Amino acid sequence: NMSRELSDLRSNLRAAAASVADETAAERRDAIAESPYSSSEAAVQAILESLKTNEFSRAIRYIQECR
């Protein structure tokens, strides 16, 4: 049932977003300044890999870096 999986994913992403939001602004600026992506495709791949391995906080940080 995809509804349960999507609900679990939404809950995990919300928890990760709250965790990442607790970081200081300086830490986020440093992380963004060191962005390792050579292209938008590389960034998307990194986000997808993080989601596949349930590294939700990392996926959220990657999304922020790509903005």
Coordinates of N, CA, C and O in Angstrom, one line a residue:
N1 N 0.8 -1.2 0.0 CA 0.0 0.0 0.0 C 0.9 1.2 0.0 O 1.6 1.5 0.9
M2 N 0.8 2.0 -1.1 CA 1.7 3.2 -1.2 C 1.3 4.3 -0.2 O 2.1 5.1 0.1
S3 N 0.0 4.3 0.2 CA -0.4 5.4 1.1 C 0.4 5.4 2.4 O 0.9 6.4 2.9
R4 N 0.6 4.2 2.9 CA 1.4 4.0 4.2 C 2.9 4.4 3.9 O 3.5 5.1 4.7
E5 N 3.4 4.0 2.8 CA 4.8 4.3 2.5 C 5.0 5.8 2.3 O 6.0 6.4 2.8
L6 N 4.1 6.5 1.7 CA 4.1 7.9 1.5 C 4.0 8.7 2.8 O 4.6 9.7 3.0
S7 N 3.1 8.2 3.6 CA 2.9 8.8 4.9 C 4.1 8.6 5.8 O 4.5 9.6 6.4
D8 N 4.7 7.5 5.8 CA 6.0 7.3 6.5 C 7.1 8.2 6.0 O 7.8 8.8 6.7
L9 N 7.2 8.3 4.7 CA 8.2 9.1 4.0 C 8.0 10.6 4.4 O 8.9 11.3 4.8
R10 N 6.7 11.0 4.4 CA 6.4 12.4 4.8 C 6.8 12.7 6.2 O 7.4 13.7 6.5
S11 N 6.5 11.8 7.1 CA 6.8 11.9 8.5 C 8.3 12.0 8.7 O 8.8 12.8 9.5
N12 N 9.1 11.1 8.0 CA 10.5 11.1 8.2 C 11.1 12.4 7.6 O 12.1 12.9 8.2
L13 N 10.6 12.9 6.5 CA 11.1 14.1 5.9 C 10.8 15.3 6.8 O 11.7 16.2 7.0
R14 N 9.7 15.3 7.4 CA 9.4 16.4 8.3 C 10.3 16.4 9.5 O 10.8 17.5 10.0
A15 N 10.6 15.2 10.1 CA 11.5 15.1 11.2 C 12.9 15.6 10.8 O 13.6 16.3 11.6
A16 N 13.3 15.1 9.6 CA 14.6 15.5 9.1 C 14.7 17.0 8.9 O 15.7 17.7 9.3
A17 N 13.7 17.6 8.4 CA 13.6 19.1 8.1 C 13.7 19.8 9.5 O 14.4 20.8 9.6
A18 N 13.1 19.3 10.5 CA 13.1 20.0 11.8 C 14.5 19.9 12.4 O 15.1 20.8 12.9
S19 N 15.2 18.7 12.2 CA 16.5 18.5 12.6 C 17.5 19.5 11.9 O 18.4 20.1 12.6
V20 N 17.4 19.6 10.6 CA 18.3 20.4 9.8 C 18.0 21.9 10.2 O 18.9 22.7 10.2
A21 N 16.8 22.2 10.5 CA 16.4 23.6 10.8 C 17.1 24.1 12.1 O 17.3 25.2 12.3
D22 N 17.4 23.1 13.0 CA 18.1 23.4 14.2 C 19.6 23.8 14.1 O 20.2 24.3 15.0
E23 N 20.1 23.5 12.9 CA 21.5 23.9 12.6 C 21.6 25.4 12.6 O 20.7 26.1 12.3
T24 N 22.8 25.9 12.9 CA 23.0 27.3 12.9 C 23.1 27.8 11.5 O 23.5 27.0 10.6
A25 N 22.9 29.0 11.2 CA 23.0 29.6 9.9 C 24.4 29.5 9.3 O 24.6 29.3 8.2
A26 N 25.4 29.7 10.2 CA 26.8 29.6 9.8 C 27.1 28.2 9.3 O 27.8 28.0 8.3
E27 N 26.6 27.2 9.9 CA 26.9 25.8 9.5 C 26.3 25.6 8.1 O 26.9 24.9 7.2
R28 N 25.1 26.1 7.9 CA 24.4 25.9 6.6 C 25.2 26.7 5.5 O 25.4 26.2 4.4
R29 N 25.7 27.9 5.8 CA 26.4 28.6 4.8 C 27.7 27.9 4.4 O 28.1 27.8 3.3
D30 N 28.4 27.3 5.4 CA 29.6 26.6 5.1 C 29.3 25.3 4.3 O 30.1 25.0 3.3
A31 N 28.2 24.7 4.5 CA 27.9 23.5 3.8 C 27.5 23.9 2.3 O 27.9 23.2 1.4
I32 N 26.9 25.0 2.2 CA 26.5 25.4 0.8 C 27.7 25.9 0.0 O 27.8 25.6 -1.1
A33 N 28.6 26.5 0.7 CA 29.8 27.0 0.0 C 30.7 25.9 -0.5 O 31.4 26.0 -1.5
E34 N 30.6 24.7 0.1 CA 31.3 23.5 -0.3 C 30.6 22.6 -1.2 O 30.8 21.4 -1.2
S35 N 29.6 23.0 -1.9 CA 28.8 22.2 -2.8 C 29.6 21.4 -3.8 O 30.3 22.0 -4.6
P36 N 29.5 20.1 -3.8 CA 30.3 19.2 -4.6 C 29.7 18.9 -6.0 O 30.2 18.1 -6.7
Y37 N 28.6 19.6 -6.3 CA 27.9 19.2 -7.6 C 28.4 19.8 -8.8 O 28.6 21.1 -8.8
S38 N 28.7 19.1 -9.8 CA 29.2 19.6 -11.1 C 28.0 20.0 -12.0 O 28.2 20.7 -13.0
S39 N 26.8 19.4 -11.7 CA 25.7 19.7 -12.5 C 24.4 19.5 -11.7 O 24.4 18.9 -10.6
S40 N 23.3 19.9 -12.2 CA 22.0 19.7 -11.5 C 21.6 18.3 -11.5 O 21.0 17.8 -10.6
E41 N 22.1 17.5 -12.6 CA 21.8 16.1 -12.6 C 22.5 15.4 -11.4 O 22.0 14.4 -10.8
A42 N 23.8 15.8 -11.2 CA 24.5 15.2 -10.1 C 23.9 15.5 -8.7 O 23.8 14.6 -7.8
A43 N 23.3 16.7 -8.6 CA 22.7 17.1 -7.3 C 21.4 16.2 -7.1 O 21.1 15.7 -6.0
V44 N 20.6 16.1 -8.2 CA 19.4 15.3 -8.1 C 19.8 13.8 -7.8 O 19.1 13.2 -6.9
Q45 N 20.8 13.3 -8.4 CA 21.2 11.9 -8.1 C 21.6 11.8 -6.6 O 21.3 10.8 -6.0
A46 N 22.3 12.7 -6.1 CA 22.7 12.7 -4.7 C 21.5 12.7 -3.7 O 21.4 12.0 -2.7
I47 N 20.5 13.5 -4.1 CA 19.3 13.6 -3.3 C 18.5 12.2 -3.3 O 18.1 11.7 -2.3
L48 N 18.4 11.7 -4.5 CA 17.7 10.4 -4.7 C 18.4 9.3 -3.9 O 17.8 8.4 -3.3
E49 N 19.7 9.2 -4.0 CA 20.5 8.2 -3.3 C 20.3 8.4 -1.7 O 20.2 7.4 -1.0
S50 N 20.3 9.6 -1.3 CA 20.0 9.8 0.2 C 18.6 9.3 0.6 O 18.5 8.7 1.6
L51 N 17.6 9.6 -0.3 CA 16.3 9.1 0.0 C 16.2 7.6 0.0 O 15.6 7.0 0.9
K52 N 16.9 7.0 -0.9 CA 16.9 5.5 -1.0 C 17.5 4.8 0.2 O 17.0 3.8 0.7
T53 N 18.5 5.5 0.8 CA 19.2 4.9 2.0 C 18.6 5.5 3.3 O 19.3 5.3 4.4
N54 N 17.5 6.2 3.2 CA 16.8 6.7 4.4 C 17.7 7.8 5.2 O 17.5 7.9 6.4
E55 N 18.5 8.5 4.4 CA 19.3 9.5 5.0 C 18.6 10.8 4.8 O 19.0 11.7 3.9
F56 N 17.5 11.0 5.5 CA 16.6 12.1 5.2 C 17.2 13.5 5.5 O 17.0 14.4 4.7
S57 N 18.0 13.6 6.6 CA 18.6 14.9 6.9 C 19.6 15.3 5.8 O 19.7 16.5 5.4
R58 N 20.3 14.3 5.3 CA 21.3 14.6 4.2 C 20.5 15.0 3.0 O 20.9 16.0 2.3
A59 N 19.4 14.4 2.7 CA 18.6 14.8 1.5 C 18.1 16.2 1.6 O 18.2 17.0 0.6
I60 N 17.7 16.6 2.8 CA 17.2 17.9 3.0 C 18.3 18.9 2.8 O 18.1 20.0 2.2
R61 N 19.5 18.6 3.4 CA 20.6 19.5 3.2 C 21.0 19.7 1.7 O 21.3 20.8 1.2
Y62 N 21.0 18.6 1.0 CA 21.3 18.6 -0.5 C 20.3 19.5 -1.2 O 20.6 20.3 -2.1
I63 N 19.0 19.4 -0.8 CA 18.0 20.2 -1.4 C 18.2 21.7 -1.2 O 18.1 22.5 -2.0
Q64 N 18.6 22.0 0.1 CA 18.9 23.4 0.4 C 20.1 23.9 -0.4 O 20.1 25.0 -0.8
E65 N 21.1 23.0 -0.6 CA 22.3 23.4 -1.3 C 22.0 23.7 -2.8 O 22.6 24.6 -3.4
C66 N 21.0 23.0 -3.3 CA 20.6 23.2 -4.7 C 19.8 24.4 -5.0 O 19.6 24.7 -6.1
R67 N 19.3 25.0 -4.0 CA 18.4 26.2 -4.2 C 19.1 27.3 -4.8 O 20.1 27.7 -4.6

